[in-house]
Short mmCIF file of C-alpha atoms in Angstrom, two decimals:
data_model
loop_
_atom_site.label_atom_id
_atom_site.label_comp_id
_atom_site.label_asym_id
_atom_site.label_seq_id
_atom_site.Cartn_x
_atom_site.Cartn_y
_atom_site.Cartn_z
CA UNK A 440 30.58 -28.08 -27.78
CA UNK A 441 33.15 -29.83 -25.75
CA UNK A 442 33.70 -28.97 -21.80
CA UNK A 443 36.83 -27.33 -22.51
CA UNK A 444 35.35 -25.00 -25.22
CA UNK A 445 32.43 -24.30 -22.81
CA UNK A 446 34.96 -23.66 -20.72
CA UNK A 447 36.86 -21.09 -22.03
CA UNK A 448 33.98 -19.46 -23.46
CA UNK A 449 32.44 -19.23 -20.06
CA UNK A 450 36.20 -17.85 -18.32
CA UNK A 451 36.31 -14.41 -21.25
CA UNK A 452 33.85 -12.38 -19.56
CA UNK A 453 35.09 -13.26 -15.86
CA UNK A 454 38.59 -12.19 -17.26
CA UNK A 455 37.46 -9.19 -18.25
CA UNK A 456 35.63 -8.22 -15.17
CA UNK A 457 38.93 -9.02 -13.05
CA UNK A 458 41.32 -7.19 -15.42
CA UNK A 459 39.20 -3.99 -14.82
CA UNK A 460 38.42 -5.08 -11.05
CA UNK A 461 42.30 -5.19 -10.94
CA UNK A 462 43.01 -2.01 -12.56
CA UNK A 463 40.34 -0.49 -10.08
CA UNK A 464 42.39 -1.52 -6.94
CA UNK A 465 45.79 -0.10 -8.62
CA UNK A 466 44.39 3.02 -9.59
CA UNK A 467 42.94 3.30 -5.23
CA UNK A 468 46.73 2.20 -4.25
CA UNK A 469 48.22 4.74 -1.75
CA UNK A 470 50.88 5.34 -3.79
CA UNK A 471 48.64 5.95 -6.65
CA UNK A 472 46.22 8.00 -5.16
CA UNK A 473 44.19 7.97 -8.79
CA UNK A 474 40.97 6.41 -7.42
CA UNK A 475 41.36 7.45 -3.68
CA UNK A 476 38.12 7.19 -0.97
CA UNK A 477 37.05 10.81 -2.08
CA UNK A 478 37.43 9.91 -6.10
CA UNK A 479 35.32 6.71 -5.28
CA UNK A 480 33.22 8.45 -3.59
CA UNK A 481 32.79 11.42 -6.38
CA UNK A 482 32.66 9.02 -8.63
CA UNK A 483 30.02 6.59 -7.08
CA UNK A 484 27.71 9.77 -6.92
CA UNK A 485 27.90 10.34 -10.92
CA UNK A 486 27.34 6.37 -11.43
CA UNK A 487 24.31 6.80 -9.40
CA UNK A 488 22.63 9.98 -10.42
CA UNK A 489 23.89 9.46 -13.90
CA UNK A 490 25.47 6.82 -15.95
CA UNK A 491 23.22 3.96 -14.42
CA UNK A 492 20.71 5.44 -15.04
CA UNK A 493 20.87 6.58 -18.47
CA UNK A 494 22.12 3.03 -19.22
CA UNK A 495 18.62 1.53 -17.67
CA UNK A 496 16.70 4.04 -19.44
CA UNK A 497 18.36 3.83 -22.96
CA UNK A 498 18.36 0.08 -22.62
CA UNK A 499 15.19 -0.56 -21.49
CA UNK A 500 13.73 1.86 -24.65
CA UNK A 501 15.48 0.30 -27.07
CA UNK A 502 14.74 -3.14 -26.59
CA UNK A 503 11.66 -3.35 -24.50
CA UNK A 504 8.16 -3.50 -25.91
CA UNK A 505 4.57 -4.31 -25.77
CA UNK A 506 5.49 -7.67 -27.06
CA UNK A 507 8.57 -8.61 -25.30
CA UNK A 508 6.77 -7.92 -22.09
CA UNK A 509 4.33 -10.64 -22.53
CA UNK A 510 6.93 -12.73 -24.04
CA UNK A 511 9.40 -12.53 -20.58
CA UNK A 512 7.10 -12.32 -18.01
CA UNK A 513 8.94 -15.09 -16.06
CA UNK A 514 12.04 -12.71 -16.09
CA UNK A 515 10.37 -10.46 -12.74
CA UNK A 516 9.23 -13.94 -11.08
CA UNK A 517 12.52 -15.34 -11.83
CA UNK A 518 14.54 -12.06 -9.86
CA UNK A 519 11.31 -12.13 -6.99
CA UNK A 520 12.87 -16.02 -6.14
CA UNK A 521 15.85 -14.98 -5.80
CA UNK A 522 15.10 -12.65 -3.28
CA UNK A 523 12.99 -15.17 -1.14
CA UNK A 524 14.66 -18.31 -1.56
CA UNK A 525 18.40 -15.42 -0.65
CA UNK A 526 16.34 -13.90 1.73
CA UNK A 527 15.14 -17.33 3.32
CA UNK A 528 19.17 -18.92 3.33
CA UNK A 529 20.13 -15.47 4.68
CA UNK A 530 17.96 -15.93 7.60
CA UNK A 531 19.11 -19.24 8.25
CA UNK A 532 22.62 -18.61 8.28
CA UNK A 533 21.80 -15.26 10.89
CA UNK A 534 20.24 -17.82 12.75
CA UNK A 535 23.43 -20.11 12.96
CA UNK A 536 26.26 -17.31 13.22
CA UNK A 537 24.32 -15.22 15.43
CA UNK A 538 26.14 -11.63 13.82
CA UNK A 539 25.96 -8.24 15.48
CA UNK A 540 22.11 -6.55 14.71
CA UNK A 541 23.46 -4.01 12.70
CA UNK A 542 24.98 -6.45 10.54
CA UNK A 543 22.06 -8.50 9.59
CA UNK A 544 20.40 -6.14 6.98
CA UNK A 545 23.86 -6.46 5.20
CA UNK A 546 23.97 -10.23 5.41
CA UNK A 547 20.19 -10.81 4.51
CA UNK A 548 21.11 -8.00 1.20
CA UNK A 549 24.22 -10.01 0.69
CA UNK A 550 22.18 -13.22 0.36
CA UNK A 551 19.26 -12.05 -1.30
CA UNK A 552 20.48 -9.76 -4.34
CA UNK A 553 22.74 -10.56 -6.82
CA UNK A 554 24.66 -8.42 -9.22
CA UNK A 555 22.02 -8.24 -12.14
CA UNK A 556 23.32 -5.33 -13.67
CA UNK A 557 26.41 -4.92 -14.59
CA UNK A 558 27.73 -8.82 -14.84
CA UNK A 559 24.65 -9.51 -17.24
CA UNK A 560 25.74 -6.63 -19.64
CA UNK A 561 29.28 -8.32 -19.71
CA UNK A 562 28.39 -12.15 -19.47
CA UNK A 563 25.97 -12.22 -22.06
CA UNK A 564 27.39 -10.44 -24.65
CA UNK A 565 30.71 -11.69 -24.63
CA UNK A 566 28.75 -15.30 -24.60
CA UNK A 567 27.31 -14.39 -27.78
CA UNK A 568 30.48 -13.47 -29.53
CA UNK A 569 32.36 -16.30 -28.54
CA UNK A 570 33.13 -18.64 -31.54
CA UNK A 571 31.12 -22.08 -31.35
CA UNK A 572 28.38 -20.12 -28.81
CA UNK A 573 25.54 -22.49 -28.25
CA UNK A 574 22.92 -19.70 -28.85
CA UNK A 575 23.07 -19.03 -32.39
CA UNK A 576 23.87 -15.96 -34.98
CA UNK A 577 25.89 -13.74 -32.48
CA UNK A 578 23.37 -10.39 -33.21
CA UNK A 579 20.52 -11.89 -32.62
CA UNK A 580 21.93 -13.78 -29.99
CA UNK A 581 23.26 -9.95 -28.57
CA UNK A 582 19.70 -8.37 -29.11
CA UNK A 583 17.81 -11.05 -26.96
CA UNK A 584 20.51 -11.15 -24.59
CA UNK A 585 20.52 -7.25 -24.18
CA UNK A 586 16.99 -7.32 -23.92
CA UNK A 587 17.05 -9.93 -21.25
CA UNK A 588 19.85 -8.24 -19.59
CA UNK A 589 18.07 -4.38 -19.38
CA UNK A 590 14.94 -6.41 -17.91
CA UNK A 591 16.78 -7.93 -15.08
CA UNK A 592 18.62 -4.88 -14.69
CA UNK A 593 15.54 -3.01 -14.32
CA UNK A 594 13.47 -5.10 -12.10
CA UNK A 595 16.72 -5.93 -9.96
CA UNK A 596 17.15 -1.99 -9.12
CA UNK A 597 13.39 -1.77 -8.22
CA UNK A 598 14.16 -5.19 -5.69
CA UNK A 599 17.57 -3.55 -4.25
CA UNK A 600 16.08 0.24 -3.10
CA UNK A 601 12.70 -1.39 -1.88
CA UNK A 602 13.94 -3.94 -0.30
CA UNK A 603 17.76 -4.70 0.87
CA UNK A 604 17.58 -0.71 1.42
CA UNK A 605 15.53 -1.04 3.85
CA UNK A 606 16.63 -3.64 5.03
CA UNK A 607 19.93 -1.88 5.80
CA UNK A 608 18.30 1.26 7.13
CA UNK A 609 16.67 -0.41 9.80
CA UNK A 610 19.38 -2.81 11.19
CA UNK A 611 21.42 0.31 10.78
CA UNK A 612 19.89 1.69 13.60
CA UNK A 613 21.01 -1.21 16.32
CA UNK A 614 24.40 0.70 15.90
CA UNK A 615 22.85 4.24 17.17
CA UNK A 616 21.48 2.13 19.62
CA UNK A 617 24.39 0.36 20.59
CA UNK A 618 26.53 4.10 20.85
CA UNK A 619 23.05 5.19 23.20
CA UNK A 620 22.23 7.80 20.53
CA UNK A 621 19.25 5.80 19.06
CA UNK A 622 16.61 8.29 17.79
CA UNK A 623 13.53 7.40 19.12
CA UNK A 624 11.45 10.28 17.91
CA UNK A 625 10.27 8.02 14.72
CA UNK A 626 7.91 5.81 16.66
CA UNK A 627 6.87 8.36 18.73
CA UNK A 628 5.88 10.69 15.33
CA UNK A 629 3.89 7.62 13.97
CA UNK A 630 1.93 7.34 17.18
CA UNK A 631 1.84 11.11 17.63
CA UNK A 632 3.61 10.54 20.94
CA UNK A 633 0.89 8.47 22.89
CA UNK A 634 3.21 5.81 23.39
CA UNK A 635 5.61 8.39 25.33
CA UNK A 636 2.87 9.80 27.83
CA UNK A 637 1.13 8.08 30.92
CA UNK A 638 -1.73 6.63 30.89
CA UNK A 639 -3.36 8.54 33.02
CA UNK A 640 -2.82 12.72 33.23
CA UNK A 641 -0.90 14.02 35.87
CA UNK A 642 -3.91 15.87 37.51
CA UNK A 643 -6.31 12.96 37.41
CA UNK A 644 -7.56 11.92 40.70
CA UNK A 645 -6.54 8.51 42.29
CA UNK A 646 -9.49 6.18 42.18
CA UNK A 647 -10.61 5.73 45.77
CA UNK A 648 -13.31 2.83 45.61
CA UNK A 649 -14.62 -0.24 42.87
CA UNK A 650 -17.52 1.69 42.00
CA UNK A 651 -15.53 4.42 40.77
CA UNK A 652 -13.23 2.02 38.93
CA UNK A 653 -16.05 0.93 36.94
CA UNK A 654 -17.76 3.95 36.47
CA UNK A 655 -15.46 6.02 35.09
CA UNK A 656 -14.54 4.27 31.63
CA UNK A 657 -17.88 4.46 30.82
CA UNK A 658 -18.10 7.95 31.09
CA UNK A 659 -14.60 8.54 28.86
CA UNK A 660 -15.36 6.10 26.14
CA UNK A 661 -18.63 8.46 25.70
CA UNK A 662 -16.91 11.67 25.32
CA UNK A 663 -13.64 10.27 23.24
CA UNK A 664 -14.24 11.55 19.73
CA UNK A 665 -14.86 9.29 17.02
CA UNK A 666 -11.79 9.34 14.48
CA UNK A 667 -13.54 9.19 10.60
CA UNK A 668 -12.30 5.82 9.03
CA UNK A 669 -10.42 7.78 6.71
CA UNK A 670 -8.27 9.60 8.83
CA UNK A 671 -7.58 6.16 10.39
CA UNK A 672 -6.59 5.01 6.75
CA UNK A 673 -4.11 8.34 5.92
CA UNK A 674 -2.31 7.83 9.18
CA UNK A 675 -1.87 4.60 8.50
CA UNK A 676 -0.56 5.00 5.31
CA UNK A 677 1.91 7.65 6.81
CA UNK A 678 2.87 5.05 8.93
CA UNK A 679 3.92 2.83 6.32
CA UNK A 680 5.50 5.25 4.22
CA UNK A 681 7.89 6.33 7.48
CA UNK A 682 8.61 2.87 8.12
CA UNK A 683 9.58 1.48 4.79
CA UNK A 684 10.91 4.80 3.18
CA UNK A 685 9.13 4.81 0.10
CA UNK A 686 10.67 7.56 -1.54
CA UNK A 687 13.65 4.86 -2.23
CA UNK A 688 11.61 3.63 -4.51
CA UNK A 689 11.63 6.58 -7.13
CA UNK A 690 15.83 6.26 -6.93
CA UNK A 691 17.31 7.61 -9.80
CA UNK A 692 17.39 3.80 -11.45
CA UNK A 693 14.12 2.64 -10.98
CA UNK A 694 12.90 6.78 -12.22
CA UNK A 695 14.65 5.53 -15.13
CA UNK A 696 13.84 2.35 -15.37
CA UNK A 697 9.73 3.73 -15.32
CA UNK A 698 10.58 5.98 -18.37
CA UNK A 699 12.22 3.15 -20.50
CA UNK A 700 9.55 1.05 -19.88
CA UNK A 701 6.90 3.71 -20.91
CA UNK A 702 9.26 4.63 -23.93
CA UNK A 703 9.11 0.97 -25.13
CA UNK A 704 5.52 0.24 -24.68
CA UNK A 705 4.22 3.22 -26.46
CA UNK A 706 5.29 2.81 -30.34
CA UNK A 707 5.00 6.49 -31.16
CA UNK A 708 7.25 7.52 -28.02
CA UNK A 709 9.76 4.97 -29.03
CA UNK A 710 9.36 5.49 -33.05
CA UNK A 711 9.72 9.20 -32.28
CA UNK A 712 13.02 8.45 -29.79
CA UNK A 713 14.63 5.18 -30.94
CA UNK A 714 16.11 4.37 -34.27
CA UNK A 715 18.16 6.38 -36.83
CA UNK A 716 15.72 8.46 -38.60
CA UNK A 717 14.03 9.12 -35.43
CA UNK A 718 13.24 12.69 -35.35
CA UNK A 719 14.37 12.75 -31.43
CA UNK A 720 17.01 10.39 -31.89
CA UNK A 721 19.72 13.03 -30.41
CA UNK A 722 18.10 12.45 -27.09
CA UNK A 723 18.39 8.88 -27.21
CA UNK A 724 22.32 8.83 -28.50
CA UNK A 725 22.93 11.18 -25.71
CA UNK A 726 21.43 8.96 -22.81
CA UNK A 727 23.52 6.03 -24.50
CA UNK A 728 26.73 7.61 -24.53
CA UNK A 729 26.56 8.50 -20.68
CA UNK A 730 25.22 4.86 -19.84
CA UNK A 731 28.04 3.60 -22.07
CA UNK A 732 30.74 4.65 -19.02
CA UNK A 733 28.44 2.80 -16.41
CA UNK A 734 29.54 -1.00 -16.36
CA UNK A 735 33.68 0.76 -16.64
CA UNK A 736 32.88 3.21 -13.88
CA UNK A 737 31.31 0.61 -11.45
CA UNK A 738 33.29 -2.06 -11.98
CA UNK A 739 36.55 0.57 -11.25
CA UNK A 740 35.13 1.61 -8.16
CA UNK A 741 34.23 -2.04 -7.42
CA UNK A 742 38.14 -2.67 -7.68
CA UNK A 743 38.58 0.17 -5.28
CA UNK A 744 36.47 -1.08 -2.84
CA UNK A 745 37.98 -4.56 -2.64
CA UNK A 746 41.22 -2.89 -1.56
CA UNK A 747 39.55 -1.86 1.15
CA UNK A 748 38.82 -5.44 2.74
CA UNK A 749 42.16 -6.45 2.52
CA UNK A 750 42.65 -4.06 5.37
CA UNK A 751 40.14 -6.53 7.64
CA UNK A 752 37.55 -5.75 9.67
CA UNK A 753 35.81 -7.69 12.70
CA UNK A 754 33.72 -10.05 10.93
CA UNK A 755 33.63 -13.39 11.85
CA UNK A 756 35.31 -15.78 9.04
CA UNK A 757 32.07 -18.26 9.63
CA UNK A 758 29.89 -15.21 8.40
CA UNK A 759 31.97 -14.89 4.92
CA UNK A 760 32.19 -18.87 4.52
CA UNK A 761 27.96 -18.97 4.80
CA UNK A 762 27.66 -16.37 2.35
CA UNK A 763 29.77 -17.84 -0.05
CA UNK A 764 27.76 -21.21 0.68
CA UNK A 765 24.71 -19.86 0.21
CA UNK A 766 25.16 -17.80 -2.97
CA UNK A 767 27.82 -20.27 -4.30
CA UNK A 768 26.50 -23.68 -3.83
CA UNK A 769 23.36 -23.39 -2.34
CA UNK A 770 21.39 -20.94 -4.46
CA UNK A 771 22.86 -22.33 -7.68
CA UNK A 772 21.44 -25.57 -7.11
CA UNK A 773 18.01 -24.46 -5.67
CA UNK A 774 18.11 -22.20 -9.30
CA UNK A 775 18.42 -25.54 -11.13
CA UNK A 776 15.10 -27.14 -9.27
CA UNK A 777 13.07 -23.59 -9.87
CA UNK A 778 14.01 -23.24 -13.54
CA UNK A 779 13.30 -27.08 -14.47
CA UNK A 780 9.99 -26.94 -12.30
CA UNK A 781 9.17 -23.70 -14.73
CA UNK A 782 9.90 -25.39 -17.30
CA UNK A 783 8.36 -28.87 -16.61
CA UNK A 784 4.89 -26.77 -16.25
CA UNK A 785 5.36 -25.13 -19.71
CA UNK A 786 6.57 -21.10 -17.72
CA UNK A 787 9.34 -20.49 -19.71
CA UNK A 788 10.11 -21.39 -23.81
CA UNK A 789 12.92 -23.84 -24.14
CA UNK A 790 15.25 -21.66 -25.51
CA UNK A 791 18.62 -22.07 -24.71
CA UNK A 792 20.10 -18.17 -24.53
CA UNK A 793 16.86 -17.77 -22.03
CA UNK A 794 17.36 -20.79 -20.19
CA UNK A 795 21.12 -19.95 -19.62
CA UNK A 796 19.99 -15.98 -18.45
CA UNK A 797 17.21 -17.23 -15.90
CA UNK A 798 19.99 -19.61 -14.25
CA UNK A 799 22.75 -17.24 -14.39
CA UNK A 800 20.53 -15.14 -12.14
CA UNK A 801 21.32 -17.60 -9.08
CA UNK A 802 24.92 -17.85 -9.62
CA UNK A 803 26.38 -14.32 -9.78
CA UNK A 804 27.97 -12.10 -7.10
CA UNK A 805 26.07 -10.11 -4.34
CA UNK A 806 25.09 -6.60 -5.63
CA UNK A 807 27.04 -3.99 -5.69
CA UNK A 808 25.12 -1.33 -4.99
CA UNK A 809 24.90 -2.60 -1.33
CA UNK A 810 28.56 -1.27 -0.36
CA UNK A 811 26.90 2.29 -1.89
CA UNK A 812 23.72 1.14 0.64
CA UNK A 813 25.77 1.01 3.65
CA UNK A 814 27.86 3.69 2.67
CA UNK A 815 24.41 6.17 3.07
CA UNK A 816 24.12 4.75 6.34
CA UNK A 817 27.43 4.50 7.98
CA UNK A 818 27.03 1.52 9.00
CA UNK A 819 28.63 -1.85 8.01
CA UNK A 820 31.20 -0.31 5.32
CA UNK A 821 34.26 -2.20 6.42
CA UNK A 822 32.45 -5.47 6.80
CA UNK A 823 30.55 -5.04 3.41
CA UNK A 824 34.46 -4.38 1.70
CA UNK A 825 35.32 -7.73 3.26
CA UNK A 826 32.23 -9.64 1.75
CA UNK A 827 32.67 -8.19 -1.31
CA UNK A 828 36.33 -8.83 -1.25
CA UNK A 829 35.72 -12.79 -1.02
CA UNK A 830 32.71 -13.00 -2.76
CA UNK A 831 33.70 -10.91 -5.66
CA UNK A 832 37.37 -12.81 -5.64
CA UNK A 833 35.92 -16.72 -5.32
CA UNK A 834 33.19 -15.46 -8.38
CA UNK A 835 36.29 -15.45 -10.95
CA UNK A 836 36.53 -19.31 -9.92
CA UNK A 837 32.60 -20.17 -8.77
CA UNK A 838 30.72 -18.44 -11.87
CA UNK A 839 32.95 -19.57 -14.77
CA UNK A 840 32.60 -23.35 -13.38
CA UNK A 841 28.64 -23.00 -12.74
CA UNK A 842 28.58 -20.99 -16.14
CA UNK A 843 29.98 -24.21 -18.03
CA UNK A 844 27.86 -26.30 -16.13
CA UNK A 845 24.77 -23.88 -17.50
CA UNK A 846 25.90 -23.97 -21.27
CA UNK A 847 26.57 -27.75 -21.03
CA UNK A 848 22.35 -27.76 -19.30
CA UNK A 849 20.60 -25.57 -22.40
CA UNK A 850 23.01 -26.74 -25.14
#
């Protein structure tokens, strides 16, 4: 194909992300009032509890199997690098701006997760049906690709509420501290509030001579109870459960996500769910038809949100510019090195539809779920709006060149 055919064929699925993006921030105009804060909000809750993920599930059972798993194992490895090589630039560039505390979680989330949701489910297919496409008969090119795509989209979910959740929750609290509200009744519950009393009771005598000094820890250490190792162990894992809030994990996308991967793997689940005689197959056409409004309903509210950063916020312009380094030229190019290493050392098949989906992973937008992240927490709204404005806006120009550049590379 010629550059200008790669192109164009690369620009159809950014234009139709912006026409809806655009339609989004019209429809959350004041004078419009159609997709107000509250709608968005309303809305955002259904996207989350519902349409996302029956898409995941439905997605993940219809395409997913025993087979296919073995066959894209690079696919989880693939999203893990993005997360450490983001999460490693992210860390540089807090190290160079120096941002508030309570903004870091935001700009490490911003760095480290990408939008493999709903952009895949757009990119790829559109790629596929595009006249002259480099990867072949268009439905086979659409099952692989929507196979890939519910992977990603799966694995990406699990990534964004273990980690960049977190992540958010805990530099979220800087900002209680900074207001001198800052809860401190976590630690004090993990240590069971030893690290709040004295050292010594308030009765205890004051040691009056050396001897005594030495004699007396002797005598304590013999009449402290012994705690059984596996108490030890059950706090400990209580610890870590309070700390990294593990319940995130079982989200409403990654819940789904577990059930379309067990739906897949088993053949009798999926022979008695998936297909058109299958005797369940009501269930299935259900779930599809509410994860059908998903990529619409996000990508509205996405619009919505944007209009929100052109309002401003305090963010430092140097903050924006390093994000849109990082994820824009940085991690593009890094994605190059990691995906001809893989393949160099025989990871990944040469095929040129999964060759183009493994690098797309390191040049699309942040996430979008983390505005919904920071909108649980309070914290960081305004300045996520603002990120997502410039990112999202310099994507229609940044993705469509590195997506040439990609079809050009595996054609």
């Amino acid at each position: 194909m010629a550059i200008l055919d790669l192109f164009i064929t690369a620009s159809i699925p950014v234009l139709k992300v912006l026409l809806v993006t655009v339609l989004g921030s019209f429809l959350a105009l004041d004078r419009i009032n159609i997709l107000g804060e509250d709608a968005r909000k309303h809305m955002n809750r259904v996207v989350f509890f519902v349409f996302f993920p029956a898409l995941v599930a439905t997605d993940l059972a219809k395409t997913i199997t025993y087979e296919s798993m073995i066959k894209l194992w690079f696919v989880p490895l693939n999203v893990l690098m993005t997360y450490l090589i983001g999460s490693a630039l992210g860390w540089v560039l807090i190290q160079i701006s120096r941002p508030p505390s309570h903004l870091r979680g935001l700009i490490l989330g911003c760095c480290a997760a990408g939008n493999m949701g709903p952009m895949f489910m757009i990119i790829i297919p559109a790629v596929c049906s595009e006249k002259g496409s480099p990867f072949g008969a268009p439905d086979v090119c659409n099952t692989n690709g929507l196979a890939y795509s519910s992977l990603s989209m799966a694995i990406g979910a699990i990534f964004l509420w273990s980690y960049v959740y977190n992540l958010v929750r805990v530099s979220s609290k800087s900002t209680e501290g900074i207001d001198g509200s800052t809860n401190s009744e976590e630690p004090s519950k993990v240590l069971n509030g030893s690290s709040t009393e004295p050292l010594l009771p308030k009765g205890s005598p004051v040691l009056k001579n050396q001897t005594d000094h030495f004699a007396l820890p002797c005598s304590s250490v013999e009449e402290r109870p012994q705690v059984p190792i596996s108490v030890k162990f059950r706090q400990y894992l209580q610890m870590l459960s309070e700390k990294l809030s593990l319940k995130t994990l079982f989200v409403p996308s990654t819940t789904a996500a577990i059930i379309g991967f067990f739906i897949g793997v088993v053949p009798q689940i999926q022979r008695l769910m998936i297909g058109e005689s299958a005797p369940l197959r009501v269930i299935e056409d259900s779930a599809s038809l509410l994860g059908e409004g998903a990529i619409p309903a996000i990508t509205l509210i996405m619009g919505g949100n944007l209009l929100r950063g052109l309002k401003g916020s305090d963010i430092h312009a140097s903050l924006i510019v390093g994000i849109v380094v990082v994820r824009y030229i940085a991690f593009p190019l890094l994605g190059i090195l990691v995906i001809k290493g893989a393949l160099h050392f025989g990871l990944v098949h040469p095929d040129p539809l999964y060759m183009f989906f493994l690098l797309l992973h390191f040049a699309v937008p942040p996430a979008l779920n983390i505005g919904t992240i920071t909108q649980f927490f309070g914290a960081g709204e305004r300045e996520c709006s603002v990120i997502m404005l410039w990112t999202y806006g310099l994507a229609s120009v940044s993705l469509t060149l590195w997506s040439t550049f990609f079809l050009w590379f595996v054609a």
